[in-house]
Amino acid sequence: MSYFRITLHRSAIGLPKRTRGVLAALGLHRRSQVVFHPVEAQFAGMIMKVKELVKVEEVDRALSKRELQDSRKPPAGFYVERAVDRIRTGPSSSPLLKAALEAQQPQQQSQTQAEEVRL
Amino acid sequence: MFGPFRITNSLSGGLLWKIPWRLSPTQKARQRKRLRAVDQVVETLSNALAKKGETLKALERWKAEMPTEAQMLPRDKYTMFDRKAKRYRKGIHKLPKWTRVSQRINPPGF
């Protein structure tokens, strides 16, 4: 289902009440506000009434208010690293990797033993 | 020369039109841009409805009657009919709210 993405580009100050009513019916109250309406003749007719004031695009889905806000945000400039899932070993995994993991395991065991001793 | 009762064009009784009688080149460029923006909206609507197989009377009528920006003559882009004006034309910027209303065609015979 596709939607009209309607942006109020020009204000309706001083225009007839009918025009302002159409904008209110579309849910547009301030300039550069964005609303989404399904592609139907009913909404197309409303857009025709205010075609000089709005910018219209056809989009596949309607964005939520949160998504719209996020799309306007500048990039944060940093990112938080997340722990990556460990590589699972199995019979199909490469022998090199297996060997490397086996080499690591005794070290870990020795480390845990050392910690126990400290305690 | 200075002070509240200085002689200015408007105080000396003359009629002074401050609105230029024609548009400047930049005003004309912006006018073309606005015309194209409206064409774009109409095109988007008609494409979207055509995909669904729907029609809209207002849309069909607009497409049948109104020329697009490229089809319009410069005369119609920047001036409009006025029965009181000399040679029946006046600058389109004399039309109230002219940047937010559509004015593209002339009455029959003009």
mmCIF file of N, CA and C in Angstrom, chain A residues 2 4 10-15 39-42 44-45 47-48 51-58, chain B residues 34 37-38 40-42 44-45 47-49 51-52 54-56 58-59 62 97 99-102:
data_model
loop_
_atom_site.group_PDB
_atom_site.id
_atom_site.type_symbol
_atom_site.label_atom_id
_atom_site.label_comp_id
_atom_site.label_asym_id
_atom_site.label_seq_id
_atom_site.Cartn_x
_atom_site.Cartn_y
_atom_site.Cartn_z
ATOM 1 N N SER A 2 0.611 2.158 -0.915
ATOM 2 C CA SER A 2 1.458 3.352 -0.998
ATOM 3 C C SER A 2 0.739 4.550 -0.377
ATOM 4 N N PHE A 4 0.753 9.039 0.175
ATOM 5 C CA PHE A 4 1.205 10.374 -0.196
ATOM 6 C C PHE A 4 1.954 10.955 0.988
ATOM 7 N N ARG A 10 4.081 26.150 1.759
ATOM 8 C CA ARG A 10 3.699 27.564 1.854
ATOM 9 C C ARG A 10 2.568 27.711 2.860
ATOM 10 N N SER A 11 2.623 28.783 3.628
ATOM 11 C CA SER A 11 1.588 29.024 4.630
ATOM 12 C C SER A 11 0.279 29.428 3.962
ATOM 13 N N ALA A 12 -0.821 29.200 4.649
ATOM 14 C CA ALA A 12 -2.137 29.547 4.107
ATOM 15 C C ALA A 12 -2.661 30.844 4.708
ATOM 16 N N ILE A 13 -1.775 31.649 5.289
ATOM 17 C CA ILE A 13 -2.202 32.913 5.893
ATOM 18 C C ILE A 13 -2.849 33.786 4.820
ATOM 19 N N GLY A 14 -4.036 34.300 5.124
ATOM 20 C CA GLY A 14 -4.711 35.199 4.200
ATOM 21 C C GLY A 14 -5.427 34.520 3.063
ATOM 22 N N LEU A 15 -5.431 33.199 3.042
ATOM 23 C CA LEU A 15 -6.149 32.490 1.985
ATOM 24 C C LEU A 15 -7.563 32.159 2.470
ATOM 25 N N VAL A 39 -2.912 6.489 -0.774
ATOM 26 C CA VAL A 39 -3.205 6.909 -2.140
ATOM 27 C C VAL A 39 -4.645 6.527 -2.459
ATOM 28 N N GLU A 40 -5.525 7.505 -2.347
ATOM 29 C CA GLU A 40 -6.939 7.314 -2.659
ATOM 30 C C GLU A 40 -7.431 8.576 -3.338
ATOM 31 N N ALA A 41 -8.512 8.434 -4.106
ATOM 32 C CA ALA A 41 -9.051 9.592 -4.818
ATOM 33 C C ALA A 41 -9.462 10.693 -3.840
ATOM 34 N N GLN A 42 -9.949 10.270 -2.672
ATOM 35 C CA GLN A 42 -10.405 11.230 -1.667
ATOM 36 C C GLN A 42 -9.280 12.167 -1.247
ATOM 37 N N ALA A 44 -6.385 12.552 -2.861
ATOM 38 C CA ALA A 44 -5.850 13.246 -4.036
ATOM 39 C C ALA A 44 -6.659 14.507 -4.309
ATOM 40 N N GLY A 45 -7.990 14.424 -4.129
ATOM 41 C CA GLY A 45 -8.848 15.592 -4.323
ATOM 42 C C GLY A 45 -8.529 16.689 -3.329
ATOM 43 N N ILE A 47 -5.609 17.164 -1.916
ATOM 44 C CA ILE A 47 -4.310 17.736 -2.284
ATOM 45 C C ILE A 47 -4.480 18.681 -3.472
ATOM 46 N N MET A 48 -5.382 18.314 -4.399
ATOM 47 C CA MET A 48 -5.618 19.190 -5.562
ATOM 48 C C MET A 48 -6.065 20.589 -5.116
ATOM 49 N N LYS A 51 -2.794 22.439 -3.959
ATOM 50 C CA LYS A 51 -1.588 22.017 -4.690
ATOM 51 C C LYS A 51 -0.524 23.100 -4.758
ATOM 52 N N GLU A 52 -0.912 24.373 -4.603
ATOM 53 C CA GLU A 52 0.074 25.456 -4.646
ATOM 54 C C GLU A 52 0.846 25.574 -3.333
ATOM 55 N N LEU A 53 0.349 24.917 -2.290
ATOM 56 C CA LEU A 53 0.936 25.109 -0.957
ATOM 57 C C LEU A 53 1.767 23.929 -0.485
ATOM 58 N N VAL A 54 1.619 22.773 -1.141
ATOM 59 C CA VAL A 54 2.247 21.562 -0.603
ATOM 60 C C VAL A 54 3.225 20.949 -1.600
ATOM 61 N N LYS A 55 4.098 20.125 -1.049
ATOM 62 C CA LYS A 55 4.962 19.257 -1.857
ATOM 63 C C LYS A 55 4.489 17.834 -1.606
ATOM 64 N N VAL A 56 4.362 17.049 -2.670
ATOM 65 C CA VAL A 56 3.814 15.710 -2.529
ATOM 66 C C VAL A 56 4.768 14.687 -3.131
ATOM 67 N N GLU A 57 4.955 13.593 -2.414
ATOM 68 C CA GLU A 57 5.712 12.450 -2.932
ATOM 69 C C GLU A 57 4.873 11.208 -2.708
ATOM 70 N N GLU A 58 5.095 10.181 -3.538
ATOM 71 C CA GLU A 58 4.447 8.908 -3.295
ATOM 72 C C GLU A 58 5.473 7.989 -2.648
ATOM 73 N N ARG B 34 7.653 28.068 -9.256
ATOM 74 C CA ARG B 34 6.385 27.743 -8.597
ATOM 75 C C ARG B 34 5.447 27.011 -9.553
ATOM 76 N N ALA B 37 6.512 23.529 -9.751
ATOM 77 C CA ALA B 37 6.206 22.797 -8.517
ATOM 78 C C ALA B 37 4.761 22.301 -8.544
ATOM 79 N N VAL B 38 3.850 23.166 -9.025
ATOM 80 C CA VAL B 38 2.437 22.755 -9.107
ATOM 81 C C VAL B 38 2.288 21.637 -10.134
ATOM 82 N N GLN B 40 4.444 19.464 -10.867
ATOM 83 C CA GLN B 40 5.013 18.268 -10.249
ATOM 84 C C GLN B 40 3.999 17.590 -9.342
ATOM 85 N N VAL B 41 3.281 18.394 -8.542
ATOM 86 C CA VAL B 41 2.274 17.843 -7.635
ATOM 87 C C VAL B 41 1.187 17.136 -8.437
ATOM 88 N N VAL B 42 0.723 17.777 -9.511
ATOM 89 C CA VAL B 42 -0.350 17.204 -10.330
ATOM 90 C C VAL B 42 0.118 15.887 -10.954
ATOM 91 N N THR B 44 2.494 13.854 -9.820
ATOM 92 C CA THR B 44 2.600 12.830 -8.776
ATOM 93 C C THR B 44 1.236 12.222 -8.474
ATOM 94 N N LEU B 45 0.221 13.096 -8.337
ATOM 95 C CA LEU B 45 -1.127 12.613 -8.032
ATOM 96 C C LEU B 45 -1.637 11.714 -9.141
ATOM 97 N N ASN B 47 0.009 10.054 -11.463
ATOM 98 C CA ASN B 47 0.750 8.790 -11.559
ATOM 99 C C ASN B 47 0.318 7.815 -10.471
ATOM 100 N N ALA B 48 0.173 8.345 -9.235
ATOM 101 C CA ALA B 48 -0.177 7.485 -8.106
ATOM 102 C C ALA B 48 -1.568 6.881 -8.307
ATOM 103 N N LEU B 49 -2.510 7.705 -8.791
ATOM 104 C CA LEU B 49 -3.872 7.197 -8.990
ATOM 105 C C LEU B 49 -3.933 6.251 -10.185
ATOM 106 N N LYS B 51 -1.693 4.187 -11.108
ATOM 107 C CA LYS B 51 -1.193 2.872 -10.674
ATOM 108 C C LYS B 51 -2.308 2.059 -10.052
ATOM 109 N N LYS B 52 -3.206 2.742 -9.326
ATOM 110 C CA LYS B 52 -4.327 2.047 -8.688
ATOM 111 C C LYS B 52 -5.508 1.900 -9.638
ATOM 112 N N GLU B 54 -7.409 4.385 -10.604
ATOM 113 C CA GLU B 54 -8.489 5.300 -10.240
ATOM 114 C C GLU B 54 -8.371 6.592 -11.045
ATOM 115 N N THR B 55 -9.466 7.319 -11.152
ATOM 116 C CA THR B 55 -9.433 8.640 -11.783
ATOM 117 C C THR B 55 -10.076 9.649 -10.846
ATOM 118 N N LEU B 56 -9.778 10.912 -11.138
ATOM 119 C CA LEU B 56 -10.304 11.985 -10.305
ATOM 120 C C LEU B 56 -10.755 13.091 -11.248
ATOM 121 N N ALA B 58 -11.458 16.273 -10.795
ATOM 122 C CA ALA B 58 -10.739 17.552 -10.694
ATOM 123 C C ALA B 58 -9.378 17.463 -11.379
ATOM 124 N N LEU B 59 -8.756 16.284 -11.223
ATOM 125 C CA LEU B 59 -7.425 16.079 -11.810
ATOM 126 C C LEU B 59 -7.513 16.020 -13.332
ATOM 127 N N TRP B 62 -8.122 19.484 -14.718
ATOM 128 C CA TRP B 62 -6.907 20.312 -14.674
ATOM 129 C C TRP B 62 -5.991 19.941 -15.833
ATOM 130 N N LYS B 97 -2.316 37.642 -3.566
ATOM 131 C CA LYS B 97 -1.750 36.325 -3.220
ATOM 132 C C LYS B 97 -1.205 35.609 -4.454
ATOM 133 N N THR B 99 1.529 34.551 -5.476
ATOM 134 C CA THR B 99 2.484 33.441 -5.404
ATOM 135 C C THR B 99 1.835 32.159 -4.900
ATOM 136 N N ARG B 100 0.576 32.247 -4.461
ATOM 137 C CA ARG B 100 -0.056 31.047 -3.899
ATOM 138 C C ARG B 100 -1.374 30.702 -4.580
ATOM 139 N N VAL B 101 -1.652 31.314 -5.709
ATOM 140 C CA VAL B 101 -2.843 30.924 -6.464
ATOM 141 C C VAL B 101 -2.428 30.629 -7.906
ATOM 142 N N SER B 102 -3.240 29.815 -8.571
ATOM 143 C CA SER B 102 -2.937 29.459 -9.954
ATOM 144 C C SER B 102 -3.657 30.403 -10.901
#
